PDB file of C-alpha atoms in Angstrom:
ATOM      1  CA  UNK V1246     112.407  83.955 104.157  1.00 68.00           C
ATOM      2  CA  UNK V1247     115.667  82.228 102.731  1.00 76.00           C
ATOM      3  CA  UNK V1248     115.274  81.263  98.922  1.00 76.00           C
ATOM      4  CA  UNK V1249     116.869  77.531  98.209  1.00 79.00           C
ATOM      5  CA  UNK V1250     120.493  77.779  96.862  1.00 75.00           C
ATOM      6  CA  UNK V1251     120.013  76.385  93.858  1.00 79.00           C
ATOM      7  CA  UNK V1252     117.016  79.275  92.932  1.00 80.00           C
ATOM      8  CA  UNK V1253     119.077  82.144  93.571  1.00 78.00           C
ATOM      9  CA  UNK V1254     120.211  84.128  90.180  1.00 77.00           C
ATOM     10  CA  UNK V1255     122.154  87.213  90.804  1.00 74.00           C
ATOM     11  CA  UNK V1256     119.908  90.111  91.726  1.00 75.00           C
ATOM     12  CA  UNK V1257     116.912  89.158  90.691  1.00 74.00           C
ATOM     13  CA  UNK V1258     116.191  86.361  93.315  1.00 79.00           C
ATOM     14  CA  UNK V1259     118.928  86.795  96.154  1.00 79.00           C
ATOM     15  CA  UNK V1260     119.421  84.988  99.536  1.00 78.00           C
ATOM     16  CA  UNK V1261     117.334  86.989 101.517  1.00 77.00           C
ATOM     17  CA  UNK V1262     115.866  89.862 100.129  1.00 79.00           C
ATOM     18  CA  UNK V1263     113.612  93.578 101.107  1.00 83.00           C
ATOM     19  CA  UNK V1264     110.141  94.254 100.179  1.00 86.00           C
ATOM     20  CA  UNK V1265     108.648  97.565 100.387  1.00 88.00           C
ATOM     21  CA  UNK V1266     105.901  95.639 102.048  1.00 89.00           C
ATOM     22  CA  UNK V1267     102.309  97.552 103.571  1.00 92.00           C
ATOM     23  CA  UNK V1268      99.454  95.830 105.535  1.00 93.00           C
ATOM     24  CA  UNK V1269      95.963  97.915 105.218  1.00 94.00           C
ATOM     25  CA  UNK V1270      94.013  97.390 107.809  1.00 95.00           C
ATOM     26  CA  UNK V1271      90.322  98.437 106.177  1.00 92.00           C
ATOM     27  CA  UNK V1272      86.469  98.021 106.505  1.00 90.00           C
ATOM     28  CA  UNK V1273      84.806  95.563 103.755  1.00 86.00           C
ATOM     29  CA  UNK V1274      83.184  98.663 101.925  1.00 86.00           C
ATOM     30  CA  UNK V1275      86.817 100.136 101.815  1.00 90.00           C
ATOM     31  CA  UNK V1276      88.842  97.657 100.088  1.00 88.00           C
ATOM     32  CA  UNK V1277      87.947  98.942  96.379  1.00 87.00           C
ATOM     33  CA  UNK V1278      89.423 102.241  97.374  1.00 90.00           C
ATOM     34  CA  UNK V1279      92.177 100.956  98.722  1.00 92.00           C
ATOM     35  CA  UNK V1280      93.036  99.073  95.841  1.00 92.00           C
ATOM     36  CA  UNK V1281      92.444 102.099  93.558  1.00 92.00           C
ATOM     37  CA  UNK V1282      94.828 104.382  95.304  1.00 93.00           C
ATOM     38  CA  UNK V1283      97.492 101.615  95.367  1.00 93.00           C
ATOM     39  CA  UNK V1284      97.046 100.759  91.213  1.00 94.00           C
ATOM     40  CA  UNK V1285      97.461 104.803  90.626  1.00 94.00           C
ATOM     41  CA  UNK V1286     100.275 104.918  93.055  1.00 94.00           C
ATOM     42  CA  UNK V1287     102.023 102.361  90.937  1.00 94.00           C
ATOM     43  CA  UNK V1288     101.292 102.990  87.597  1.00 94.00           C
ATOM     44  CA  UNK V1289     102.600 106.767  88.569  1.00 95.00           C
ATOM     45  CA  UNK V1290     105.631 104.665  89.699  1.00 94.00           C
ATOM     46  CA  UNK V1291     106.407 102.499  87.003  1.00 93.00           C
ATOM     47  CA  UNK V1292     105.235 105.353  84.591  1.00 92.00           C
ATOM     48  CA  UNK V1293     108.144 107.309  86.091  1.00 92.00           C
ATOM     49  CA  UNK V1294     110.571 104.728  85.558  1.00 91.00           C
ATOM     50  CA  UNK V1295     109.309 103.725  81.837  1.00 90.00           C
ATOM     51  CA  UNK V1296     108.441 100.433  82.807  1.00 90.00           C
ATOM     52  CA  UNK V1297     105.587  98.083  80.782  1.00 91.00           C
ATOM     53  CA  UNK V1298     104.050  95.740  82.604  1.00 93.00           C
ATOM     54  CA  UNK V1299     100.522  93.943  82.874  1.00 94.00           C
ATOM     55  CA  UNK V1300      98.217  92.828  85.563  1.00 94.00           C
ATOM     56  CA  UNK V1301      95.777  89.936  86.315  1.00 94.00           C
ATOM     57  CA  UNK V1302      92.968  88.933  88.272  1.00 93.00           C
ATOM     58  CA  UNK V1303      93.958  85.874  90.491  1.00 93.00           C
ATOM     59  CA  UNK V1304      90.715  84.199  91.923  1.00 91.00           C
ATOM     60  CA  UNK V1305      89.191  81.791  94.460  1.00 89.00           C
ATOM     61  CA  UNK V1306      91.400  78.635  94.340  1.00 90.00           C
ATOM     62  CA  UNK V1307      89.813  75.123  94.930  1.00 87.00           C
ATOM     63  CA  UNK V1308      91.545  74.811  98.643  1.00 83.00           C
ATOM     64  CA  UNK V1309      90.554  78.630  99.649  1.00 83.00           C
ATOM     65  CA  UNK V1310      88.822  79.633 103.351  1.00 81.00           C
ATOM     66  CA  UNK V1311      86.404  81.560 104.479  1.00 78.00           C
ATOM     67  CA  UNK V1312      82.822  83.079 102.806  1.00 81.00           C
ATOM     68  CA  UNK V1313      82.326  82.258  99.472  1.00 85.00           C
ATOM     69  CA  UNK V1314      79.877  85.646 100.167  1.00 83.00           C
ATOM     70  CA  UNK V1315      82.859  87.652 101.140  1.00 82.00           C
ATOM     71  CA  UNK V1316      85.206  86.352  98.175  1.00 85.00           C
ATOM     72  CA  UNK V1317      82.404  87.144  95.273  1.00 88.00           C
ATOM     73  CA  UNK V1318      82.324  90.350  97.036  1.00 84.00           C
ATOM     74  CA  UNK V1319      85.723  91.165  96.999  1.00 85.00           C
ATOM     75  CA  UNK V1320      86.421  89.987  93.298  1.00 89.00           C
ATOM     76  CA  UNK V1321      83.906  92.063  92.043  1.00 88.00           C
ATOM     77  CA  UNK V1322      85.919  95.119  94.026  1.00 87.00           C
ATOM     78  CA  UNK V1323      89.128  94.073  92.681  1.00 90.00           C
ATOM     79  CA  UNK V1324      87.761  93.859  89.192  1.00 90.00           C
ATOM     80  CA  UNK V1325      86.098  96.998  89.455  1.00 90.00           C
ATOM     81  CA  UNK V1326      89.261  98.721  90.271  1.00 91.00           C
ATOM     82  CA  UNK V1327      90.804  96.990  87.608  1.00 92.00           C
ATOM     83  CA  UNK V1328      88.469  98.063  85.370  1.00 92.00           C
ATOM     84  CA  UNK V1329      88.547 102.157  86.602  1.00 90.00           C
ATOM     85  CA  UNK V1330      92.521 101.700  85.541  1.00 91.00           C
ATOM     86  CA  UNK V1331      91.413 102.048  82.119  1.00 90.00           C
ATOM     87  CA  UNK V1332      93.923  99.778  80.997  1.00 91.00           C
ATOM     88  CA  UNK V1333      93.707  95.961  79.576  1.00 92.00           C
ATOM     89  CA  UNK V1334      93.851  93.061  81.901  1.00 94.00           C
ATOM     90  CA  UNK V1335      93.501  89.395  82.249  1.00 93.00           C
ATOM     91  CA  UNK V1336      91.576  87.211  84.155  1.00 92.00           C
ATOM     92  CA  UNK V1337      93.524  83.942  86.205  1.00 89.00           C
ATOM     93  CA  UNK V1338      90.781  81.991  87.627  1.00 89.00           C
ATOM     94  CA  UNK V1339      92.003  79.999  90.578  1.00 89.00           C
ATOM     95  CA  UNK V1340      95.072  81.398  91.438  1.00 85.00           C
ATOM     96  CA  UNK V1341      94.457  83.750  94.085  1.00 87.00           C
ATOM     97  CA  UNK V1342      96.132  83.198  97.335  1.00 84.00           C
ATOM     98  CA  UNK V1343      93.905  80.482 100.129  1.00 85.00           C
ATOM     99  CA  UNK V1344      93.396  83.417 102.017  1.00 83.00           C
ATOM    100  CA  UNK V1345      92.250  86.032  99.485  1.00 85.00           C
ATOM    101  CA  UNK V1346      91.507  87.258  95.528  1.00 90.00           C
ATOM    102  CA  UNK V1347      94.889  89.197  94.272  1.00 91.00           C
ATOM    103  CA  UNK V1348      96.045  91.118  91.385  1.00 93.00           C
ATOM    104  CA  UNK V1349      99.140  89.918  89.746  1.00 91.00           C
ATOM    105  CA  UNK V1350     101.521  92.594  87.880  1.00 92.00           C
ATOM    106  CA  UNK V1351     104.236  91.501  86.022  1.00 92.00           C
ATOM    107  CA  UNK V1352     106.907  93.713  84.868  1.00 91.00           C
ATOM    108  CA  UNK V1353     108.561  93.425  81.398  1.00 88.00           C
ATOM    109  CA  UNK V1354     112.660  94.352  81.492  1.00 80.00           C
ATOM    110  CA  UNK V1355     114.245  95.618  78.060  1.00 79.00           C
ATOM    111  CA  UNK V1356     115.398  92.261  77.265  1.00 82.00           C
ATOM    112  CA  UNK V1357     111.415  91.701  77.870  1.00 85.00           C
ATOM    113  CA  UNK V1358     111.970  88.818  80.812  1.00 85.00           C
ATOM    114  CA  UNK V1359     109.141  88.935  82.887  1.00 87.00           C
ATOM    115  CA  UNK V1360     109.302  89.508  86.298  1.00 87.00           C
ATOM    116  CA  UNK V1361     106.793  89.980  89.415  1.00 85.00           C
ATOM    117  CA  UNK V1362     107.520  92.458  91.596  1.00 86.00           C
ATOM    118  CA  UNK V1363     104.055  94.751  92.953  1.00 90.00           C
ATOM    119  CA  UNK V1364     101.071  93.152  94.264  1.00 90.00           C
ATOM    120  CA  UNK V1365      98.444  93.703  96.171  1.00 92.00           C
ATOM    121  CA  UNK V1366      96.162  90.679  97.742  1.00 90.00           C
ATOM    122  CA  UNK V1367      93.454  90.858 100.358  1.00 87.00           C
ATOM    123  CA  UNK V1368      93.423  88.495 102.993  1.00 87.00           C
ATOM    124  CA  UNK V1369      90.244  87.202 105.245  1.00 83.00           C
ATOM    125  CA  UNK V1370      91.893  84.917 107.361  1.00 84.00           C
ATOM    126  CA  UNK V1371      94.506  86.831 110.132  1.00 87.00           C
ATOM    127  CA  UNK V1372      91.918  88.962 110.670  1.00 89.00           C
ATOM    128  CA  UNK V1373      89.945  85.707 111.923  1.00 87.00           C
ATOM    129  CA  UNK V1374      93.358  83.876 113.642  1.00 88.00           C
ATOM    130  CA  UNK V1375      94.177  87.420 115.163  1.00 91.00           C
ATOM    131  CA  UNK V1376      90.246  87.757 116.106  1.00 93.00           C
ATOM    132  CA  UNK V1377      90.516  91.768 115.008  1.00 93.00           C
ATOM    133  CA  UNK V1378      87.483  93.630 115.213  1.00 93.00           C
ATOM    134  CA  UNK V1379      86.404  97.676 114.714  1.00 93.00           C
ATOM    135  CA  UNK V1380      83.632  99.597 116.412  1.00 92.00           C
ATOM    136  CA  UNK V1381      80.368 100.110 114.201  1.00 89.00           C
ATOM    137  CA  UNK V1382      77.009 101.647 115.392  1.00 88.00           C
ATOM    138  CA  UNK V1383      75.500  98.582 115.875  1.00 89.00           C
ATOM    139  CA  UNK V1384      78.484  96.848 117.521  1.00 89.00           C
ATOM    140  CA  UNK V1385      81.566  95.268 115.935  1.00 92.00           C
ATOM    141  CA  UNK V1386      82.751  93.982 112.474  1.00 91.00           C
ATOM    142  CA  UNK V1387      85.969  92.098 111.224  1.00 90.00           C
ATOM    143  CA  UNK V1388      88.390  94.018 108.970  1.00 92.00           C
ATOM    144  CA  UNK V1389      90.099  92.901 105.660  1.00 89.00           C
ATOM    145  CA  UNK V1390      93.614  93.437 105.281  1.00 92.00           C
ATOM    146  CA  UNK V1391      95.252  94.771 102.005  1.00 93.00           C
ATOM    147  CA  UNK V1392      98.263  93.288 101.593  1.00 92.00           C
ATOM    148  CA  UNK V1393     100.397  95.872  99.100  1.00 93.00           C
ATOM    149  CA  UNK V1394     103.783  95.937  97.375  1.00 93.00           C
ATOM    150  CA  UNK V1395     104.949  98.453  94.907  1.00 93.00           C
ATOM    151  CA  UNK V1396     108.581  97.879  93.699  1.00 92.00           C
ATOM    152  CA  UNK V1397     108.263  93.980  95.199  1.00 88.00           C
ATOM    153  CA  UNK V1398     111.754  93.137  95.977  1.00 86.00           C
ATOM    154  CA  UNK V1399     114.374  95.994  96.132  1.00 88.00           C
ATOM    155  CA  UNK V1400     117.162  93.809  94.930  1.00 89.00           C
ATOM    156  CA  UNK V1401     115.052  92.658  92.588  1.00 88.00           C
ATOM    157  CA  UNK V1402     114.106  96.125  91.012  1.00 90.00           C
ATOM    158  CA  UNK V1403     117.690  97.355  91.274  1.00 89.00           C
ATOM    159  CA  UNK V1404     118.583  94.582  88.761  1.00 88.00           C
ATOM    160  CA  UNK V1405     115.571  95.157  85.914  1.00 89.00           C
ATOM    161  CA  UNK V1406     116.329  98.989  86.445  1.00 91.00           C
ATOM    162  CA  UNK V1407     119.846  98.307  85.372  1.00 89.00           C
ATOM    163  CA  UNK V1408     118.860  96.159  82.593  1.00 87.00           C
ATOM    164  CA  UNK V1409     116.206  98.514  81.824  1.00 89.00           C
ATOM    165  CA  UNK V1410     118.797 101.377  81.463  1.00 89.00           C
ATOM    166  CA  UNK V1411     121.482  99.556  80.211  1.00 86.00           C
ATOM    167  CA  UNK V1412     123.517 101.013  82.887  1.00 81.00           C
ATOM    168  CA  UNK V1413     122.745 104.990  82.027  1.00 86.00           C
ATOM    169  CA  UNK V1414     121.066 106.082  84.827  1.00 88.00           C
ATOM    170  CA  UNK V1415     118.354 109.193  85.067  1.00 88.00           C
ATOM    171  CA  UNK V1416     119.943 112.248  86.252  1.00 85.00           C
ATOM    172  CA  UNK V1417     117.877 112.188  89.299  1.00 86.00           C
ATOM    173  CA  UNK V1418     118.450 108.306  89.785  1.00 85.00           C
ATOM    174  CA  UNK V1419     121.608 108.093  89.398  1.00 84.00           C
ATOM    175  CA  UNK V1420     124.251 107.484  92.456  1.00 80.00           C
ATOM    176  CA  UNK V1421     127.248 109.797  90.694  1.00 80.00           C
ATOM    177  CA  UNK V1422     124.814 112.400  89.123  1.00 79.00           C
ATOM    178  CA  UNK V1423     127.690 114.304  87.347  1.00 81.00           C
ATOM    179  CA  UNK V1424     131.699 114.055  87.325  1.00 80.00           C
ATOM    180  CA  UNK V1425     134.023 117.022  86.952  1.00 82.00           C
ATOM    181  CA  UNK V1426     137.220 115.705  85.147  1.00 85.00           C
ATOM    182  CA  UNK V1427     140.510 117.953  85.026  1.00 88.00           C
ATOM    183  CA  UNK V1428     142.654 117.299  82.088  1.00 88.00           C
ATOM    184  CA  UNK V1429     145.865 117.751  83.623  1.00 87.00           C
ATOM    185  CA  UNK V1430     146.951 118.555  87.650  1.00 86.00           C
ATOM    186  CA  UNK V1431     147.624 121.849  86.717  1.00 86.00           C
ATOM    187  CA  UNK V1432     143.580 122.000  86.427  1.00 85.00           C
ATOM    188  CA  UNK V1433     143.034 119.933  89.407  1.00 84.00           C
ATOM    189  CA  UNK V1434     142.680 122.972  91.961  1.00 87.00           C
ATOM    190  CA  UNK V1435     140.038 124.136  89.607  1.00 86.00           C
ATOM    191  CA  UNK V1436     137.746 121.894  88.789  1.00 83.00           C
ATOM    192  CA  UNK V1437     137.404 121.493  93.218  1.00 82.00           C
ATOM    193  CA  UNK V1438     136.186 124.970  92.778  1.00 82.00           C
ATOM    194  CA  UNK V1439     133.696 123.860  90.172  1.00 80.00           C
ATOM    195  CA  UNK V1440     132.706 121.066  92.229  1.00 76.00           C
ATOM    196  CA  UNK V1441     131.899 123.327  94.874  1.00 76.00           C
ATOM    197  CA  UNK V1442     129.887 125.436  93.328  1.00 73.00           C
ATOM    198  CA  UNK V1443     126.209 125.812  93.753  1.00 66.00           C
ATOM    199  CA  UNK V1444     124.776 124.231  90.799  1.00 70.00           C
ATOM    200  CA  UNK V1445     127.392 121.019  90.791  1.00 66.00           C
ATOM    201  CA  UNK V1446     127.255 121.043  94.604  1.00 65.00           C
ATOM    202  CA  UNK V1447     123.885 120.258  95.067  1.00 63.00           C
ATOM    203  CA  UNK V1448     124.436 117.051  92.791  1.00 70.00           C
ATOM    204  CA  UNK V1449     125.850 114.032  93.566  1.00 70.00           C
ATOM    205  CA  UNK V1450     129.097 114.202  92.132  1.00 69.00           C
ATOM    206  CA  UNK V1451     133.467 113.997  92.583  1.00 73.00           C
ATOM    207  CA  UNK V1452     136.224 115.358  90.922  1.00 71.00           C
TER     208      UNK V1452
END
């Protein structure tokens, strides 16, 4: 989608922007694994970068659709999964998406400025408006769909990253891993040897 004009700020919300977006197409009795894998899959992520961030439980909301059945059901998955995390987490009753229960993570920058950026919601309805169905042994059954994110907006992580690292990049993050700087031209014709060389060539780096 296009943001409004007068919401965009730099990085962090642009014109139009990337998500490293998934759709999980899964049976009922699936979705708590699912959600497991993803929350390990990110924490390893933001673990990696040295990010803190926390997550919530977003409910049933007043206007939601479908089976109140199906929504207790798949709380009580996401809060299970939640729970096998090990770590602390709220619950925000009544915010969950018309369509389906989510988990909210919000990621803290080093200037601690909250930002969302991973998600991952289920959804009841497309499955109904796209009238998907699976083969079972006793006939057929609708699917749930796992709607993931794990970095959110790209643009929007490239801008807490560089916050986060005040501009010092990881070695194996960075875009110009390592420079090779000759003090005079005389030198020049030797540090393009160095640059060639096995260890420094398999960098990214320039003379």
């Amino acid at each position: 989608r296009n943001e409004y004009s007068g919401a965009l700020s730099g990085l962090t919300r642009v014109r139009r922007f990337q998500q490293d977006d998934a759709h999980i197409f899964c049976r009922p009795d699936q979705v708590m694994s699912e959600v497991t894998s993803f929350l390990k899959m990110m924490d390893e992520v933001y673990t990696i970068f040295g990010l803190d961030y926390t997550m919530a439980l977003s409910t049933r909301p007043e206007g939601y659709l479908g089976e109140l059945e199906l929504w207790n059901k798949a709380e009580a998955a996401l809060e299970e999964a939640l729970n096998g995390t090990g770590r602390e987490w709220v619950m925000n009753p009544g915010d969950g998406a018309f369509y389906g229960p989510k988990i909210d993570i919000t990621v803290y920058d080093a200037l601690r400025r909250k930002f969302q950026c991973a998600t991952v919601q289920l959804d009841f309805q497309l499955p109904i408006r796209f009238d998907l169905t699976y083969a079972t042994e006793s006939g057929s059954e609708r699917p749930v769909i796992v709607h993931r994110a794990v970095l959110g907006s790209i643009e929007r992580m490239y801008a807490i990253l560089t916050e986060h690292y005040a501009g010092k990049w990881p070695l194996w993050l960075s875009p110009r891993q390592v420079m090779v700087v000759p003090i005079s031209e005389a030198s020049y014709a030797y540090a393009q040897q160095v640059s060639g060389r096995g260890p420094v060539r398999a960098l990214q780096g320039e003379v």
